[in-house]
Amino acid sequence: MSKDIFSPATLPPPVGYSHVAKVTGTLVYVAGQVSADASGKLVGEGDLEAQAEQVFKNLKIAIEAAGGTMADIVKMNVYLVAEVDQAEIPKFRAVRDRYINTAKPPASTLAVITRLARPGWLIEIEAIAAID
């Protein structure tokens, strides 16, 4: 398995993510994770920071179940509902930075969307991990 995570100097400088993740080997695709506990109950209603914490806990469980670690994430897609105030995004980033490899952050996309599948969910994250 090889992972090369980088940002070409000829692209705009990224903040908190990398532009490219080149991978050979085993890939693990993790479905979008939301702020639900093991029983399916919503965690952190109305609180982006609390929901982000639960989402990253769920991602960690899924990736470790596949034999990897959070440092193996090479791509993340983050979906925030439009009702989240943009001033709250630094709280999400602070939680994210406790879980990912900040020295070589994954290639990432953050999209603001109208809504998620269930009322109350503020954030959903799907990930791809490259596991040795």
PDB file of C-alpha atoms in Angstrom:
ATOM      1  CA  MET A   1       0.000   0.000   0.000  1.00  0.00           C
ATOM      2  CA  SER A   2       1.278   3.430  -0.810  1.00  0.00           C
ATOM      3  CA  LYS A   3      -0.313   6.779  -0.047  1.00  0.00           C
ATOM      4  CA  ASP A   4       0.925  10.065  -1.395  1.00  0.00           C
ATOM      5  CA  ILE A   5      -1.086  13.011  -0.069  1.00  0.00           C
ATOM      6  CA  PHE A   6      -0.050  16.383  -1.421  1.00  0.00           C
ATOM      7  CA  SER A   7      -1.023  19.744  -2.899  1.00  0.00           C
ATOM      8  CA  PRO A   8       0.648  20.872  -6.123  1.00  0.00           C
ATOM      9  CA  ALA A   9       2.297  24.288  -5.790  1.00  0.00           C
ATOM     10  CA  THR A  10       0.443  25.409  -8.913  1.00  0.00           C
ATOM     11  CA  LEU A  11      -2.973  25.116  -7.184  1.00  0.00           C
ATOM     12  CA  PRO A  12      -4.315  27.580  -4.601  1.00  0.00           C
ATOM     13  CA  PRO A  13      -2.912  26.831  -1.135  1.00  0.00           C
ATOM     14  CA  PRO A  14      -5.358  24.627   0.817  1.00  0.00           C
ATOM     15  CA  VAL A  15      -6.362  25.310   4.422  1.00  0.00           C
ATOM     16  CA  GLY A  16      -7.012  22.154   6.442  1.00  0.00           C
ATOM     17  CA  TYR A  17      -7.096  19.733   3.495  1.00  0.00           C
ATOM     18  CA  SER A  18      -4.930  18.429   0.649  1.00  0.00           C
ATOM     19  CA  HIS A  19      -5.758  18.658  -3.039  1.00  0.00           C
ATOM     20  CA  VAL A  20      -4.617  15.175  -4.043  1.00  0.00           C
ATOM     21  CA  ALA A  21      -4.515  11.694  -2.523  1.00  0.00           C
ATOM     22  CA  LYS A  22      -2.772   9.143  -4.769  1.00  0.00           C
ATOM     23  CA  VAL A  23      -3.300   5.599  -3.505  1.00  0.00           C
ATOM     24  CA  THR A  24      -2.362   2.090  -4.525  1.00  0.00           C
ATOM     25  CA  GLY A  25      -3.617  -0.853  -2.470  1.00  0.00           C
ATOM     26  CA  THR A  26      -6.720  -1.540  -0.362  1.00  0.00           C
ATOM     27  CA  LEU A  27      -9.392   1.132  -0.244  1.00  0.00           C
ATOM     28  CA  VAL A  28     -12.207   1.216   2.302  1.00  0.00           C
ATOM     29  CA  TYR A  29     -15.315   3.257   1.557  1.00  0.00           C
ATOM     30  CA  VAL A  30     -17.245   4.403   4.630  1.00  0.00           C
ATOM     31  CA  ALA A  31     -20.856   5.418   4.110  1.00  0.00           C
ATOM     32  CA  GLY A  32     -21.958   8.830   5.295  1.00  0.00           C
ATOM     33  CA  GLN A  33     -21.931   8.923   9.080  1.00  0.00           C
ATOM     34  CA  VAL A  34     -24.352  11.086  11.035  1.00  0.00           C
ATOM     35  CA  SER A  35     -24.762  12.095  14.652  1.00  0.00           C
ATOM     36  CA  ALA A  36     -26.451   8.927  15.876  1.00  0.00           C
ATOM     37  CA  ASP A  37     -25.298   6.670  18.680  1.00  0.00           C
ATOM     38  CA  ALA A  38     -25.244   2.852  18.515  1.00  0.00           C
ATOM     39  CA  SER A  39     -28.993   2.733  19.255  1.00  0.00           C
ATOM     40  CA  GLY A  40     -29.746   5.167  16.415  1.00  0.00           C
ATOM     41  CA  LYS A  41     -30.587   8.069  18.732  1.00  0.00           C
ATOM     42  CA  LEU A  42     -29.660  11.602  17.616  1.00  0.00           C
ATOM     43  CA  VAL A  43     -26.738  13.027  19.602  1.00  0.00           C
ATOM     44  CA  GLY A  44     -26.357  16.798  20.035  1.00  0.00           C
ATOM     45  CA  GLU A  45     -29.626  18.142  18.667  1.00  0.00           C
ATOM     46  CA  GLY A  46     -29.046  21.706  17.409  1.00  0.00           C
ATOM     47  CA  ASP A  47     -25.330  21.603  18.366  1.00  0.00           C
ATOM     48  CA  LEU A  48     -22.894  21.329  15.430  1.00  0.00           C
ATOM     49  CA  GLU A  49     -19.871  20.738  17.651  1.00  0.00           C
ATOM     50  CA  ALA A  50     -21.528  17.860  19.536  1.00  0.00           C
ATOM     51  CA  GLN A  51     -22.810  16.360  16.293  1.00  0.00           C
ATOM     52  CA  ALA A  52     -19.396  16.606  14.648  1.00  0.00           C
ATOM     53  CA  GLU A  53     -17.846  14.831  17.638  1.00  0.00           C
ATOM     54  CA  GLN A  54     -20.318  11.929  17.303  1.00  0.00           C
ATOM     55  CA  VAL A  55     -19.832  11.752  13.532  1.00  0.00           C
ATOM     56  CA  PHE A  56     -16.054  11.460  13.921  1.00  0.00           C
ATOM     57  CA  LYS A  57     -16.496   8.839  16.660  1.00  0.00           C
ATOM     58  CA  ASN A  58     -18.659   6.847  14.231  1.00  0.00           C
ATOM     59  CA  LEU A  59     -16.091   7.234  11.432  1.00  0.00           C
ATOM     60  CA  LYS A  60     -13.359   6.045  13.778  1.00  0.00           C
ATOM     61  CA  ILE A  61     -15.391   2.962  14.747  1.00  0.00           C
ATOM     62  CA  ALA A  62     -16.059   2.114  11.092  1.00  0.00           C
ATOM     63  CA  ILE A  63     -12.463   2.561   9.934  1.00  0.00           C
ATOM     64  CA  GLU A  64     -11.028   0.636  12.885  1.00  0.00           C
ATOM     65  CA  ALA A  65     -13.529  -2.181  12.203  1.00  0.00           C
ATOM     66  CA  ALA A  66     -12.001  -2.386   8.704  1.00  0.00           C
ATOM     67  CA  GLY A  67      -8.508  -2.652  10.197  1.00  0.00           C
ATOM     68  CA  GLY A  68      -7.387   0.955   9.754  1.00  0.00           C
ATOM     69  CA  THR A  69      -6.896   4.162  11.681  1.00  0.00           C
ATOM     70  CA  MET A  70      -8.147   7.702  11.180  1.00  0.00           C
ATOM     71  CA  ALA A  71      -4.736   8.577   9.709  1.00  0.00           C
ATOM     72  CA  ASP A  72      -5.624   6.244   6.819  1.00  0.00           C
ATOM     73  CA  ILE A  73      -8.396   8.564   5.576  1.00  0.00           C
ATOM     74  CA  VAL A  74      -7.440   9.912   2.160  1.00  0.00           C
ATOM     75  CA  LYS A  75     -10.768  11.542   1.165  1.00  0.00           C
ATOM     76  CA  MET A  76     -13.656  13.060   3.106  1.00  0.00           C
ATOM     77  CA  ASN A  77     -16.921  14.548   1.879  1.00  0.00           C
ATOM     78  CA  VAL A  78     -18.585  16.738   4.493  1.00  0.00           C
ATOM     79  CA  TYR A  79     -22.204  17.834   4.158  1.00  0.00           C
ATOM     80  CA  LEU A  80     -23.552  20.644   6.357  1.00  0.00           C
ATOM     81  CA  VAL A  81     -27.169  21.712   6.341  1.00  0.00           C
ATOM     82  CA  ALA A  82     -27.811  25.311   5.323  1.00  0.00           C
ATOM     83  CA  GLU A  83     -29.244  26.205   8.736  1.00  0.00           C
ATOM     84  CA  VAL A  84     -25.741  25.915  10.261  1.00  0.00           C
ATOM     85  CA  ASP A  85     -24.331  29.402  10.764  1.00  0.00           C
ATOM     86  CA  GLN A  86     -21.008  29.817   8.929  1.00  0.00           C
ATOM     87  CA  ALA A  87     -19.539  31.130  12.187  1.00  0.00           C
ATOM     88  CA  GLU A  88     -19.922  27.575  13.573  1.00  0.00           C
ATOM     89  CA  ILE A  89     -17.581  25.988  11.020  1.00  0.00           C
ATOM     90  CA  PRO A  90     -14.425  26.598  13.122  1.00  0.00           C
ATOM     91  CA  LYS A  91     -16.010  24.390  15.819  1.00  0.00           C
ATOM     92  CA  PHE A  92     -16.379  21.603  13.256  1.00  0.00           C
ATOM     93  CA  ARG A  93     -12.756  22.084  12.163  1.00  0.00           C
ATOM     94  CA  ALA A  94     -11.507  21.905  15.760  1.00  0.00           C
ATOM     95  CA  VAL A  95     -13.242  18.556  16.221  1.00  0.00           C
ATOM     96  CA  ARG A  96     -11.997  17.304  12.833  1.00  0.00           C
ATOM     97  CA  ASP A  97      -8.422  18.243  13.694  1.00  0.00           C
ATOM     98  CA  ARG A  98      -8.517  16.034  16.809  1.00  0.00           C
ATOM     99  CA  TYR A  99      -9.276  13.014  14.612  1.00  0.00           C
ATOM    100  CA  ILE A 100      -7.432  13.403  11.293  1.00  0.00           C
ATOM    101  CA  ASN A 101      -3.768  13.576  10.344  1.00  0.00           C
ATOM    102  CA  THR A 102      -3.359  17.374  10.313  1.00  0.00           C
ATOM    103  CA  ALA A 103       0.198  17.134   8.956  1.00  0.00           C
ATOM    104  CA  LYS A 104      -1.189  15.469   5.798  1.00  0.00           C
ATOM    105  CA  PRO A 105      -4.936  16.119   5.873  1.00  0.00           C
ATOM    106  CA  PRO A 106      -7.140  14.142   3.497  1.00  0.00           C
ATOM    107  CA  ALA A 107      -8.426  15.515   0.234  1.00  0.00           C
ATOM    108  CA  SER A 108     -11.772  16.985   1.293  1.00  0.00           C
ATOM    109  CA  THR A 109     -14.959  18.612   0.103  1.00  0.00           C
ATOM    110  CA  LEU A 110     -17.352  20.607   2.280  1.00  0.00           C
ATOM    111  CA  ALA A 111     -20.800  21.181   0.787  1.00  0.00           C
ATOM    112  CA  VAL A 112     -23.709  23.163   2.206  1.00  0.00           C
ATOM    113  CA  ILE A 113     -26.977  21.431   1.421  1.00  0.00           C
ATOM    114  CA  THR A 114     -30.665  22.070   2.043  1.00  0.00           C
ATOM    115  CA  ARG A 115     -31.206  19.125   4.365  1.00  0.00           C
ATOM    116  CA  LEU A 116     -30.114  15.629   5.297  1.00  0.00           C
ATOM    117  CA  ALA A 117     -32.269  12.485   5.354  1.00  0.00           C
ATOM    118  CA  ARG A 118     -33.668  13.068   8.843  1.00  0.00           C
ATOM    119  CA  PRO A 119     -34.696  16.205  10.704  1.00  0.00           C
ATOM    120  CA  GLY A 120     -32.172  17.301  13.332  1.00  0.00           C
ATOM    121  CA  TRP A 121     -29.078  16.064  11.543  1.00  0.00           C
ATOM    122  CA  LEU A 122     -26.739  18.990  10.880  1.00  0.00           C
ATOM    123  CA  ILE A 123     -23.729  17.158   9.453  1.00  0.00           C
ATOM    124  CA  GLU A 124     -22.872  13.981   7.559  1.00  0.00           C
ATOM    125  CA  ILE A 125     -19.406  12.798   6.572  1.00  0.00           C
ATOM    126  CA  GLU A 126     -18.394  10.005   4.212  1.00  0.00           C
ATOM    127  CA  ALA A 127     -14.801   8.862   3.925  1.00  0.00           C
ATOM    128  CA  ILE A 128     -12.402   6.773   1.921  1.00  0.00           C
ATOM    129  CA  ALA A 129      -9.457   5.195   3.736  1.00  0.00           C
ATOM    130  CA  ALA A 130      -6.365   3.543   2.257  1.00  0.00           C
ATOM    131  CA  ILE A 131      -5.373   0.756   4.637  1.00  0.00           C
ATOM    132  CA  ASP A 132      -2.027  -1.047   4.569  1.00  0.00           C
TER     133      ASP A 132
END
